[in-house]
Coordinates of C-alpha atoms and ligand atoms in Angstrom, one line a residue:
X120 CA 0.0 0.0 0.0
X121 CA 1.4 3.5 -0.7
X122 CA 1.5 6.4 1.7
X123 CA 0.6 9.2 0.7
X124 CA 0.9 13.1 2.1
X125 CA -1.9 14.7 3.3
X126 CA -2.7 18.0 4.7
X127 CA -4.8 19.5 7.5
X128 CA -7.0 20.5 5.1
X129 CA -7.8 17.3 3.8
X130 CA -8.8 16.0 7.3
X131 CA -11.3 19.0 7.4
X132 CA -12.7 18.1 3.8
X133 CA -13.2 14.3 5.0
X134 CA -16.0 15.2 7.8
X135 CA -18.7 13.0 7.2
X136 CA -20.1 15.7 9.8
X137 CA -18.3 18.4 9.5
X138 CA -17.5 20.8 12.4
X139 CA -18.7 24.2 13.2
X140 CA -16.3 27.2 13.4
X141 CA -14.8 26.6 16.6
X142 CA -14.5 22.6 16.1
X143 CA -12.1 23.6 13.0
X144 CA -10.2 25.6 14.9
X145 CA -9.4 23.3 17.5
X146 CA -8.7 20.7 15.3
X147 CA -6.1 22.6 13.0
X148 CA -4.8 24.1 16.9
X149 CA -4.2 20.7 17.4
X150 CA -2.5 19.5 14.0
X151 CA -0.2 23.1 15.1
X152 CA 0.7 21.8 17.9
X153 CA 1.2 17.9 17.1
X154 CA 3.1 19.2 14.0
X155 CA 5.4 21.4 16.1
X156 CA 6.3 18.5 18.8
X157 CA 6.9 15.9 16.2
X158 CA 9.1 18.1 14.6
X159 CA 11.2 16.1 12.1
X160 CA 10.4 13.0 13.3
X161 CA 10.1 10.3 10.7
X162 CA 8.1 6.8 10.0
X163 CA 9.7 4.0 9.2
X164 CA 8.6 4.4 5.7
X165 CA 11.0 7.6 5.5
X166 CA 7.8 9.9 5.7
X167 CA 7.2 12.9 8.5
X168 CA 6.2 11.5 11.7
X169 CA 2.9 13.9 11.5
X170 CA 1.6 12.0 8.5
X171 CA 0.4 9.2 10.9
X172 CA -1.4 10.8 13.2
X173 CA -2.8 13.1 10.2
X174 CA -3.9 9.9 8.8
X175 CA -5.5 8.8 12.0
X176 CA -7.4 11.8 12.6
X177 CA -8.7 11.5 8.5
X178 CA -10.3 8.3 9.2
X179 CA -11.9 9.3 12.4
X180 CA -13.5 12.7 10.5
X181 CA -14.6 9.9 7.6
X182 CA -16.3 7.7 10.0
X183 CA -18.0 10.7 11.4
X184 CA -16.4 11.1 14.9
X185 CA -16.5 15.0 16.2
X186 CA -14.0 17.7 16.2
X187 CA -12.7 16.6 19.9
X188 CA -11.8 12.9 18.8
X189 CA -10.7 14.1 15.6
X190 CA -8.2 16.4 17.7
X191 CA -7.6 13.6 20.1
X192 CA -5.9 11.4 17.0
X193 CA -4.2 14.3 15.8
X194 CA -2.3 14.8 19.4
X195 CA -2.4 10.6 20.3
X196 CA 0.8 10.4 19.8
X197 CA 2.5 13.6 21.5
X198 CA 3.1 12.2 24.9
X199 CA 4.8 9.1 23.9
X200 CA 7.5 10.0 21.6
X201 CA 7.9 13.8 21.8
X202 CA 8.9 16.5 25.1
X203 CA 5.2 17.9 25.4
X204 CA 3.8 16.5 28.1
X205 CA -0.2 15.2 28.6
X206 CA -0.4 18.1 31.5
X207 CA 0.8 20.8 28.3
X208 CA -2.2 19.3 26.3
X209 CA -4.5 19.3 29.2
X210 CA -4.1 22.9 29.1
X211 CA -4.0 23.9 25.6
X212 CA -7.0 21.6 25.3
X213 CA -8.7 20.7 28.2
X214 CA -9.5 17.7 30.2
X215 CA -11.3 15.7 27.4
X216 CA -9.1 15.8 24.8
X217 CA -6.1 15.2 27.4
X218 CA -7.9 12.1 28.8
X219 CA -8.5 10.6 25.2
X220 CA -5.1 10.9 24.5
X221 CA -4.3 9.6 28.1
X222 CA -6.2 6.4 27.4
X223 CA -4.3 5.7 24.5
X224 CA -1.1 6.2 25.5
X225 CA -1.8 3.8 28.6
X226 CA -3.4 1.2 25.9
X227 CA 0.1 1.2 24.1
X228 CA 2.5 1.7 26.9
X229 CA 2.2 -1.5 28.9
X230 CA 4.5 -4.1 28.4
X231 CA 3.7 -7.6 27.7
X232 CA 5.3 -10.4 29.1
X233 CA 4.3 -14.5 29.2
X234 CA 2.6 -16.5 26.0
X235 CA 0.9 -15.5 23.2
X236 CA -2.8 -17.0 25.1
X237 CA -1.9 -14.4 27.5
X238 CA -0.8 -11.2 25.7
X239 CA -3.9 -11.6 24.0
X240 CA -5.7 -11.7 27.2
X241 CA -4.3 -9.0 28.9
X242 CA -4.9 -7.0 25.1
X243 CA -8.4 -7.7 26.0
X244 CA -8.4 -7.0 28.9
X245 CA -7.3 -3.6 28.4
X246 CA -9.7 -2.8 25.5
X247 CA -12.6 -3.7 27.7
X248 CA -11.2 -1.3 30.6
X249 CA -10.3 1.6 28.0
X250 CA -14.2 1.0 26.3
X251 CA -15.5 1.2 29.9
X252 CA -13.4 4.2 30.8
X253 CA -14.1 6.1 27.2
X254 CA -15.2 4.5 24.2
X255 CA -13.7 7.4 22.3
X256 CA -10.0 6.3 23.6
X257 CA -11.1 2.6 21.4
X258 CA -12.3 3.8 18.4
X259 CA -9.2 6.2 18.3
X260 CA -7.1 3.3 18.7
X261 CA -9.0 1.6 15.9
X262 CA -8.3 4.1 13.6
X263 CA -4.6 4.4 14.5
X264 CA -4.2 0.5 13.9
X265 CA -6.0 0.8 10.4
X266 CA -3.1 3.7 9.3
X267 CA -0.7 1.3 11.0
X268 CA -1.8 -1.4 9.2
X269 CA -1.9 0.5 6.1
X270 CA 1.7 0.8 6.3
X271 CA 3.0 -2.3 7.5
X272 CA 5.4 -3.3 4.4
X273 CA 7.8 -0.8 5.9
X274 CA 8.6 -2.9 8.9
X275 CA 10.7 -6.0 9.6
X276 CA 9.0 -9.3 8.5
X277 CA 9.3 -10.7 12.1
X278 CA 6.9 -7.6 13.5
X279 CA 4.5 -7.3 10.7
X280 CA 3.4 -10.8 11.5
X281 CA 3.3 -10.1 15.3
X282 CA 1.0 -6.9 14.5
X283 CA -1.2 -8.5 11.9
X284 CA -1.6 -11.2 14.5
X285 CA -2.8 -9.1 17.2
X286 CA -5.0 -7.0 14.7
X287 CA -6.4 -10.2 13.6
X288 CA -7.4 -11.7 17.4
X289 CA -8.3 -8.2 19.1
X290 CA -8.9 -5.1 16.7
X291 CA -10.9 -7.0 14.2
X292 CA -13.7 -8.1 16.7
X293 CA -13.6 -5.1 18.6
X294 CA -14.1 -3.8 15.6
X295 CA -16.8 -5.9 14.6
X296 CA -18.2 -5.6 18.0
X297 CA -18.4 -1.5 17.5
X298 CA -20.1 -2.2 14.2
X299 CA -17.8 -0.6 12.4
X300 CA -18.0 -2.3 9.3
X301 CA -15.4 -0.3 7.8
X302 CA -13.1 -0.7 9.6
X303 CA -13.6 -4.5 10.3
X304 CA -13.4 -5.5 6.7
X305 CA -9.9 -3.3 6.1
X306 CA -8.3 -4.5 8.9
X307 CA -9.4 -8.3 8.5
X308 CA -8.0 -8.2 4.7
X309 CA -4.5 -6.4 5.9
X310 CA -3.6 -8.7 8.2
X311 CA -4.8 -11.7 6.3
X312 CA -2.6 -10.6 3.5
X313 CA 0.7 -10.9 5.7
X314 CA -0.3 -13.4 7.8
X315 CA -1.8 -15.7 4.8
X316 CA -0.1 -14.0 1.5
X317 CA -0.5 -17.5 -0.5
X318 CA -4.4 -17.8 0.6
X319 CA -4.7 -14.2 -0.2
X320 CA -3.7 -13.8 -3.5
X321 CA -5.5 -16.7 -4.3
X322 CA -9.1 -15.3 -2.9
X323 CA -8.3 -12.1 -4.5
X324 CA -7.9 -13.3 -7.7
X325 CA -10.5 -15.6 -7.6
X326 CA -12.8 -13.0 -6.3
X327 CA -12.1 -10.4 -9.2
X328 CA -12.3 -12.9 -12.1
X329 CA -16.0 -13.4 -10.9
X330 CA -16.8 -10.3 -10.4
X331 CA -15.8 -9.4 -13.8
X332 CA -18.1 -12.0 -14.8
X333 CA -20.7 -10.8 -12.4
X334 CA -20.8 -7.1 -13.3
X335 CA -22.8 -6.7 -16.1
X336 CA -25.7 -8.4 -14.9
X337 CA -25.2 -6.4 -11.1
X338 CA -25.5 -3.3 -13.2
X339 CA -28.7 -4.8 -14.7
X340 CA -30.3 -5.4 -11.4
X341 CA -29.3 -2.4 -10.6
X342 CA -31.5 -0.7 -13.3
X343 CA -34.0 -2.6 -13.4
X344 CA -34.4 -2.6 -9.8
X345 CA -34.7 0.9 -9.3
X346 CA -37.4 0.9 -12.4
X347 CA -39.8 -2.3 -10.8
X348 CA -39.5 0.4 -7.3
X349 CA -40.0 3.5 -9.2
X350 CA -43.4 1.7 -10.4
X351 CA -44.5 1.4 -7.3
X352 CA -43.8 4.9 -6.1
X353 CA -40.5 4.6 -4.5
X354 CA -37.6 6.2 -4.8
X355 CA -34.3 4.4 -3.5
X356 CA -32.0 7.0 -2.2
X357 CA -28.9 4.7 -3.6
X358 CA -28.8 1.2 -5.2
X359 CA -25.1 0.1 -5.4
X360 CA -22.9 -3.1 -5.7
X361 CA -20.5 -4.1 -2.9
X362 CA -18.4 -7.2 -3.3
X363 CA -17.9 -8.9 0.2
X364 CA -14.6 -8.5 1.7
X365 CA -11.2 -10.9 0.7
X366 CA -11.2 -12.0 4.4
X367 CA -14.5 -13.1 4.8
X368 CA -14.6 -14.6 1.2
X369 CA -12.0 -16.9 2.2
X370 CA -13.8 -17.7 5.2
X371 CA -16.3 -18.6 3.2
X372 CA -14.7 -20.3 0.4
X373 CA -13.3 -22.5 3.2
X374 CA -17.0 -23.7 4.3
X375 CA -17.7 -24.6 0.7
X376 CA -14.7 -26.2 -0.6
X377 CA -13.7 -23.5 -2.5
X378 CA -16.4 -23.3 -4.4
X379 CA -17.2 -19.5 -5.4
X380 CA -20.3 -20.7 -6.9
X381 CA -21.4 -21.2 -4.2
X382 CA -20.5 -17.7 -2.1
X383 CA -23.7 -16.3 -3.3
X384 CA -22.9 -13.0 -1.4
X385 CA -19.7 -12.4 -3.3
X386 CA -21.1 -9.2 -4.5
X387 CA -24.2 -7.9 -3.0
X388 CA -26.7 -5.1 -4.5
X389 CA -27.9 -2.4 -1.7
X390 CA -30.7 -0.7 -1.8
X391 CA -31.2 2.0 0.4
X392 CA -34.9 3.0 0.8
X393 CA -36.5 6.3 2.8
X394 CA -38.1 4.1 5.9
X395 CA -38.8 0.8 7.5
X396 CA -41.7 0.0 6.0
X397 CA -40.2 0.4 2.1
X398 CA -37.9 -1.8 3.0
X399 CA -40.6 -4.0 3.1
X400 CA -42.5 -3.2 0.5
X401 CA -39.1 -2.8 -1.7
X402 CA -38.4 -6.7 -0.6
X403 CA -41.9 -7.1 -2.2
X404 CA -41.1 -5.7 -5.5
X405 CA -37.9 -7.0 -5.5
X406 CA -39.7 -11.0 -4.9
X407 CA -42.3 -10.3 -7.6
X408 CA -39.3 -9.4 -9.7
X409 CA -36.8 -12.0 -9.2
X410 CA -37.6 -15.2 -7.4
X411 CA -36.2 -15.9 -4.0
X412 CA -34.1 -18.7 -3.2
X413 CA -36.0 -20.7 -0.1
X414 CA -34.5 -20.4 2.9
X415 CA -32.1 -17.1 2.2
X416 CA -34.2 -14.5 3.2
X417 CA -32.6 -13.0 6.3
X418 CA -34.9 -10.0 8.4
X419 CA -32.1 -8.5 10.5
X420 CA -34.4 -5.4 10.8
X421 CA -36.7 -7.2 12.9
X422 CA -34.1 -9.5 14.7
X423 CA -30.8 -7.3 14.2
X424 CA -27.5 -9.2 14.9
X425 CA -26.0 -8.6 18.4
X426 CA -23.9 -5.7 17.4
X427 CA -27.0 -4.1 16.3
X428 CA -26.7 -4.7 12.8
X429 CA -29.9 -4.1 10.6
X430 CA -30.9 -5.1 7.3
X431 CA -32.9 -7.5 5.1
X432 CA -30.9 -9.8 3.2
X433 CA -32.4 -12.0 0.7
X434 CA -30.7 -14.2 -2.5
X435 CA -32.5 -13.7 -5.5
X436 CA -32.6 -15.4 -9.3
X437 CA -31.5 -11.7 -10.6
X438 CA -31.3 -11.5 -14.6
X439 CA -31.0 -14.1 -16.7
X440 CA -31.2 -16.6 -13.9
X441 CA -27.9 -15.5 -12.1
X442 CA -27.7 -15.7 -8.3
X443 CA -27.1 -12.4 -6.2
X444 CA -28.0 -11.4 -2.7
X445 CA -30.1 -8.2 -2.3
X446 CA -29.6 -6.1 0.4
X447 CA -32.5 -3.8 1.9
X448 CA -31.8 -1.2 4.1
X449 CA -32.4 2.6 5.3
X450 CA -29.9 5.2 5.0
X451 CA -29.3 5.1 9.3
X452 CA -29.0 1.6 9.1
X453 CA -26.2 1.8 6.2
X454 CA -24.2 4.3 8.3
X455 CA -25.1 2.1 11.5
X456 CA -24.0 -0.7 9.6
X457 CA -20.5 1.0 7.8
X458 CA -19.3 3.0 10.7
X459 CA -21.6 1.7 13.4
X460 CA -21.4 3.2 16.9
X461 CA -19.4 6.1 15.5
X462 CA -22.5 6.5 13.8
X463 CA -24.2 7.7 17.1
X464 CA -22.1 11.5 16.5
X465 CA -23.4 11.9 13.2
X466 CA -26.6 11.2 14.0
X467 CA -26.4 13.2 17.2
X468 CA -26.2 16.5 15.5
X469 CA -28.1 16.1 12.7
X470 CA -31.1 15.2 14.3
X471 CA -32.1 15.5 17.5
X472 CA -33.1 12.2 18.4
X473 CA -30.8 9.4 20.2
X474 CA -29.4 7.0 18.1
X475 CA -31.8 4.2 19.8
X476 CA -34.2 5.3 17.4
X477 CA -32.7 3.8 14.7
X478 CA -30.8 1.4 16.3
X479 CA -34.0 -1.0 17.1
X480 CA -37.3 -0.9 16.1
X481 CA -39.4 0.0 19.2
X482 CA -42.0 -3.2 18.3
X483 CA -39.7 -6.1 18.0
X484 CA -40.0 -9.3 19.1
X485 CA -36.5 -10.0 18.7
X486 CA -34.7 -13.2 20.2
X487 CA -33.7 -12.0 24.2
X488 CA -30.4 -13.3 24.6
X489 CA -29.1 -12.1 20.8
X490 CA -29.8 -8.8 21.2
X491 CA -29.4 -8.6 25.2
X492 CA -26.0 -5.9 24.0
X493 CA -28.1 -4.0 21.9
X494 CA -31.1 -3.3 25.0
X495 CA -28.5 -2.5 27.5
X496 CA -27.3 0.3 25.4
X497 CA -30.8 1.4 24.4
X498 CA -32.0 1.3 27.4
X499 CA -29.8 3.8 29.3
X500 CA -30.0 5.7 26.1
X501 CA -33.6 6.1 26.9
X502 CA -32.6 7.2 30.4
X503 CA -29.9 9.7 29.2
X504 CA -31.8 12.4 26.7
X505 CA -29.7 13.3 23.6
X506 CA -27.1 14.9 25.3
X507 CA -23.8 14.5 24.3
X508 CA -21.9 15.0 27.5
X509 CA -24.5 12.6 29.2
X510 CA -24.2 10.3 26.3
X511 CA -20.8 9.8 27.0
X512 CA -21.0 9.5 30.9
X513 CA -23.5 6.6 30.3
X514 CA -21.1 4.8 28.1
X515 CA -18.7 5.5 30.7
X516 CA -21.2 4.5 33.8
X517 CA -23.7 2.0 32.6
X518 CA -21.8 0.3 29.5
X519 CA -19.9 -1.8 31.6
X520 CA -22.0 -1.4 35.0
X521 CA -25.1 -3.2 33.9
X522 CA -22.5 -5.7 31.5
X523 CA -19.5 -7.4 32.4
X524 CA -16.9 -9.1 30.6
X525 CA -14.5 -12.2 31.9
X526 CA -12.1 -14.4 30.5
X527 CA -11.8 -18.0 30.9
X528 CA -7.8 -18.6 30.9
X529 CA -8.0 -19.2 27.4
X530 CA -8.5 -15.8 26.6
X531 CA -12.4 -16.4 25.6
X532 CA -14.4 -13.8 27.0
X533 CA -17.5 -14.3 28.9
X534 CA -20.2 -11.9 28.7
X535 CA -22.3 -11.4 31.8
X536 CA -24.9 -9.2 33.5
X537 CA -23.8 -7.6 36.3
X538 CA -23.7 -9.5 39.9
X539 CA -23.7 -12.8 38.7
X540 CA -21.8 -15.4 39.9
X541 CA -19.1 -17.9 39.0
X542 CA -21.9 -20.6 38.5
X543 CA -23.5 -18.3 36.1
X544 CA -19.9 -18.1 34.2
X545 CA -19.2 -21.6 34.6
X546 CA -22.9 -22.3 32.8
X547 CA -22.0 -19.4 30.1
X548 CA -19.0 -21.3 28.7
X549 CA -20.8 -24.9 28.8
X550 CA -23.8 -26.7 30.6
X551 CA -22.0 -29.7 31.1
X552 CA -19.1 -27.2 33.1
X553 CA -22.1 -25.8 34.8
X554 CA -23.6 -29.1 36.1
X555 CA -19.9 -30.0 37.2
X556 CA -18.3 -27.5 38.5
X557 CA -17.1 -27.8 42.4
X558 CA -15.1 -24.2 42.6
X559 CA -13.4 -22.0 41.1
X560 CA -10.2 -20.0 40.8
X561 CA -10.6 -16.6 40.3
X562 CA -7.0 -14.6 39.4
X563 CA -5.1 -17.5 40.5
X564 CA -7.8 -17.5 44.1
X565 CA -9.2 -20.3 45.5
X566 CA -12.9 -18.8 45.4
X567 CA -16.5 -20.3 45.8
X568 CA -19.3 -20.8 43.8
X569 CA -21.5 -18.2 44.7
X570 CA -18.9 -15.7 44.2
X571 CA -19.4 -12.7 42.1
X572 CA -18.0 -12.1 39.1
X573 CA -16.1 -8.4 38.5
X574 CA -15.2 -7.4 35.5
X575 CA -12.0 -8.5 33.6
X576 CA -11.4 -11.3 35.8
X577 CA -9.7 -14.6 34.5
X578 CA -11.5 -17.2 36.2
X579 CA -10.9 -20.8 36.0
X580 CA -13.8 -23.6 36.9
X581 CA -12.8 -26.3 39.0
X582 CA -15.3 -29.7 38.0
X583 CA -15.9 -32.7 39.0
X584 CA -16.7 -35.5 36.6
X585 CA -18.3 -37.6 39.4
X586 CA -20.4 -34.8 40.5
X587 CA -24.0 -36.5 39.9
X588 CA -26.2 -33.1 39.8
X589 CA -26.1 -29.0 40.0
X590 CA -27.3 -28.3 43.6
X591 CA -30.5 -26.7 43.6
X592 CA -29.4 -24.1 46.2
X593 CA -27.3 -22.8 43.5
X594 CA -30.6 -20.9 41.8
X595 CA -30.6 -18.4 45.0
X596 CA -27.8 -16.8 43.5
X597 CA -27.4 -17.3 39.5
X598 CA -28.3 -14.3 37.8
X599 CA -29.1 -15.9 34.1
X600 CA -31.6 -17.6 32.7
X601 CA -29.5 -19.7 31.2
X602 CA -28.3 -21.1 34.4
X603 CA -31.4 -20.9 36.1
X604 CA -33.1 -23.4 33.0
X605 CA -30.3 -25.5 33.6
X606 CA -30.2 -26.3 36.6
X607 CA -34.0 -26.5 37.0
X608 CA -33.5 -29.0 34.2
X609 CA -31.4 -31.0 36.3
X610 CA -32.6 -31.0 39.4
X611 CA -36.2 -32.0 38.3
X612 CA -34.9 -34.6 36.4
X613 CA -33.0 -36.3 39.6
X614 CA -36.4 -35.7 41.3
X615 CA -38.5 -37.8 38.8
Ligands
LIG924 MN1 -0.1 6.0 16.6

């Protein structure tokens, strides 16, 4: 990948929302300053230090992040490799800014020591503390591995593959888990190209031969889409092709033998409609159009995925009998989808209205425990107003108060509510480690059962094999229903 210069002014051209007077000027203060204490530092590539975090800031604006984060990535690197000092920028730019850049300097500065299962642990670990502290501080980080990543050929062999490593097991599904599309799908295909180059080139190229062959009859679709909608009185606001990631292709390719015939989402044709209810009706007109496969139609409007993704997918005999997924969606929910909870600035000033309005529909009967995530947040977004500041101080008080995350020692991460107990872990990774388990050892301590869980704690379950059942004292304290179901289960059966 090349580098190329850019300039301040480019970073103010790429807000997807852009700033008023004063958020310019406190982003180009910042450039100002961040140029001045890099000074003539350079990349490995040979180019000016300032070019990274230049970069950094860039993708932030272009993911629609406001003119304080943007000026957070333009400073993120100050403290750590120049003489200015996080109390200088606390100063010059206040306590918000200084804390952003605080949190990512802390992110980068500890040192790692032990095995791989546990670097990426403790990376974790640290992501989940940062997310809780500022969720800003993440998505900065994010955007500073994507330049990063971007310009990887110019380190040693040995360190690219340690980097595209860690991108691959923690900044992709943070990523994901953000719903930043975006982002997700660059980073994924970077560090598969170093860490798979072979696999790569061969996805790549089989990808682009078939979407040569698949163009002319996307463009088709395309047209004639937009005519059967226009028929009917609607007008899409964008229909577009959008061939699926390398990454995921070759995830894909792997589930079918390699067969691309059989990727039917290789390219996919979006169709962004005013409201809800046209993307229903346009998933009509598109059905009495082309016929629908059986089976493939997908309604993540109604049950969106756990990282709040919403669309309606559906495959489709397009023209002249060719395959091709179709995918239905509203303008919020493409934004939502591409650059996902950075979304919530963009849609913060443009409308007054918090960004659970578009994040769920308010009459769902969606599937509990796959969107629990998704409530959590739109329920203390309900609480909060449309506040900014108070929109951040719930991400920083309730994200991880009401949601807690812990690790089993492999690094897997366990997703709980908050107060339950180590029963309630031990039934989250397994049933059968539920209905066995005798104790536990939380952070290396011997700890009982009914102890509870804190967040970003390693926690290893202790089972007996011989145990014959879950005791059935052990429901005055789970907190899941999970657990609870369980061991009701369980019990009633050894009753019966
Ligand atoms: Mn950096």
């Amino acid at each position: 990948m090349k580098q190329t210069e850019i300039t301040i002014d480019e970073v103010i051209k790429s807000f997807k929302n852009p700033p008023n007077h004063d958020g310019e000027k406190l982003v180009r203060n910042a450039f100002e300053f961040a140029h001045k204490a890099h000074g003539d530092q350079k990349r490995a590539s040979g180019m000016p230090y300032i070019h990274h975090p230049l970069s950094t800031a860039k993708i932030l604006a272009t993911i629609g992040m406001d003119a304080r984060t943007v000026a957070a990535g333009l400073l993120h690197d100050v403290p750590e490799d120049t003489s200015e000092t996080l109390s200088t920028i606390s100063k010059k730019f206040g306590p918000d800014i200084s804390q952003m850049v605080e949190g990512i300097t802390k992110l980068g500065r500890i040192k790692l020591r032990g095995t791989k299962e546990e670097h990426k642990l403790e990376n974790w670990r640290r992501m989940f503390l940062a997310m809780g502290a500022d969720i800003r501080t993440v998505i900065i980080k994010l955007a500073d591995r994507l330049h990063n990543m971007q310009t990887l050929e110019h380190l040693r062999p040995d360190k690219r593959i340690r980097i595209a490593n860690e991108t691959m097991e923690i900044y992709v599904p943070i990523a994901n888990r953000l719903g930043i599309g975006e982002i997700r799908s660059e980073l994924a295909d970077l560090s598969f190209m170093y860490l798979q180059p072979e696999e790569y080139k061969k996805a790549k190229l089989l990808s682009e031969e078939k979407l040569k062959e698949k163009e002319l009859y996307v463009d088709k679709a395309i047209i004639e889409i937009e005519q059967s909608l226009k028929n009917e009185g609607i007008h899409a606001k964008d229909i577009h092709g959008r061939a699926k990631n390398i990454q995921s292709l070759h995830m894909k390719l792997q589930k079918h033998d390699m067969d691309i015939n059989r990727v039917f989402d290789l390219i996919a044709v979006r169709v962004i409609v005013k409201d809800v209810a046209e993307c229903y009706e346009t998933l009509g007109i598109v059905h009495k159009k082309y016929r629908p496969m059986i089976g493939r139609i997908k309604d993540y409007i109604s049950l969106p995925k756990p990282n709040g993704y919403q669309s309606i997918h559906t495959t489709v005999f397009g023209p002249d009998g060719r395959v091709m997924e179709i995918q239905i969606r509203t303008q919020k929910m493409h934004d939502e989808a591409e650059f996902g909870i950075a979304a919530h600035w963009l849609y913060e000033t443009k409308k007054k209205k918090g960004w659970r309005s578009y994040f769920l529909p308010k009459e769902t009967e969606v599937d509990k425990k796959e969107v629990e995530w998704v409530k959590q947040l739109q329920e203390w977004q309900e609480d909060l107003g449309n506040n900014p500041e108070e929109f951040m101080e719930g991400l920083k008080v309730d994200f991880l108060k009401n949601h807690i995350f812990a690790f089993t020692p492999l690094g897997d991460i366990i997703e709980l509510p908050e107060g339950a107990s180590v029963i309630d872990f031990a039934y989250a990774i397994h049933t059968d480690v539920g209905h066995t388990a005798t104790g536990a050892k939380i952070d290396g301590k011997m700890s009982s059962l009914d102890s509870v869980v804190r967040n970003g704690q390693i926690i290893e379950i202790i089972k007996d094999k011989n145990r014959p059942s879950p005791n059935a004292d052990w429901l005055n304290f789970v907190k899941t229903s999970h657990a609870k179901s369980a061991i009701r289960r369980a019990v009633n059966k050894e009753n019966t």
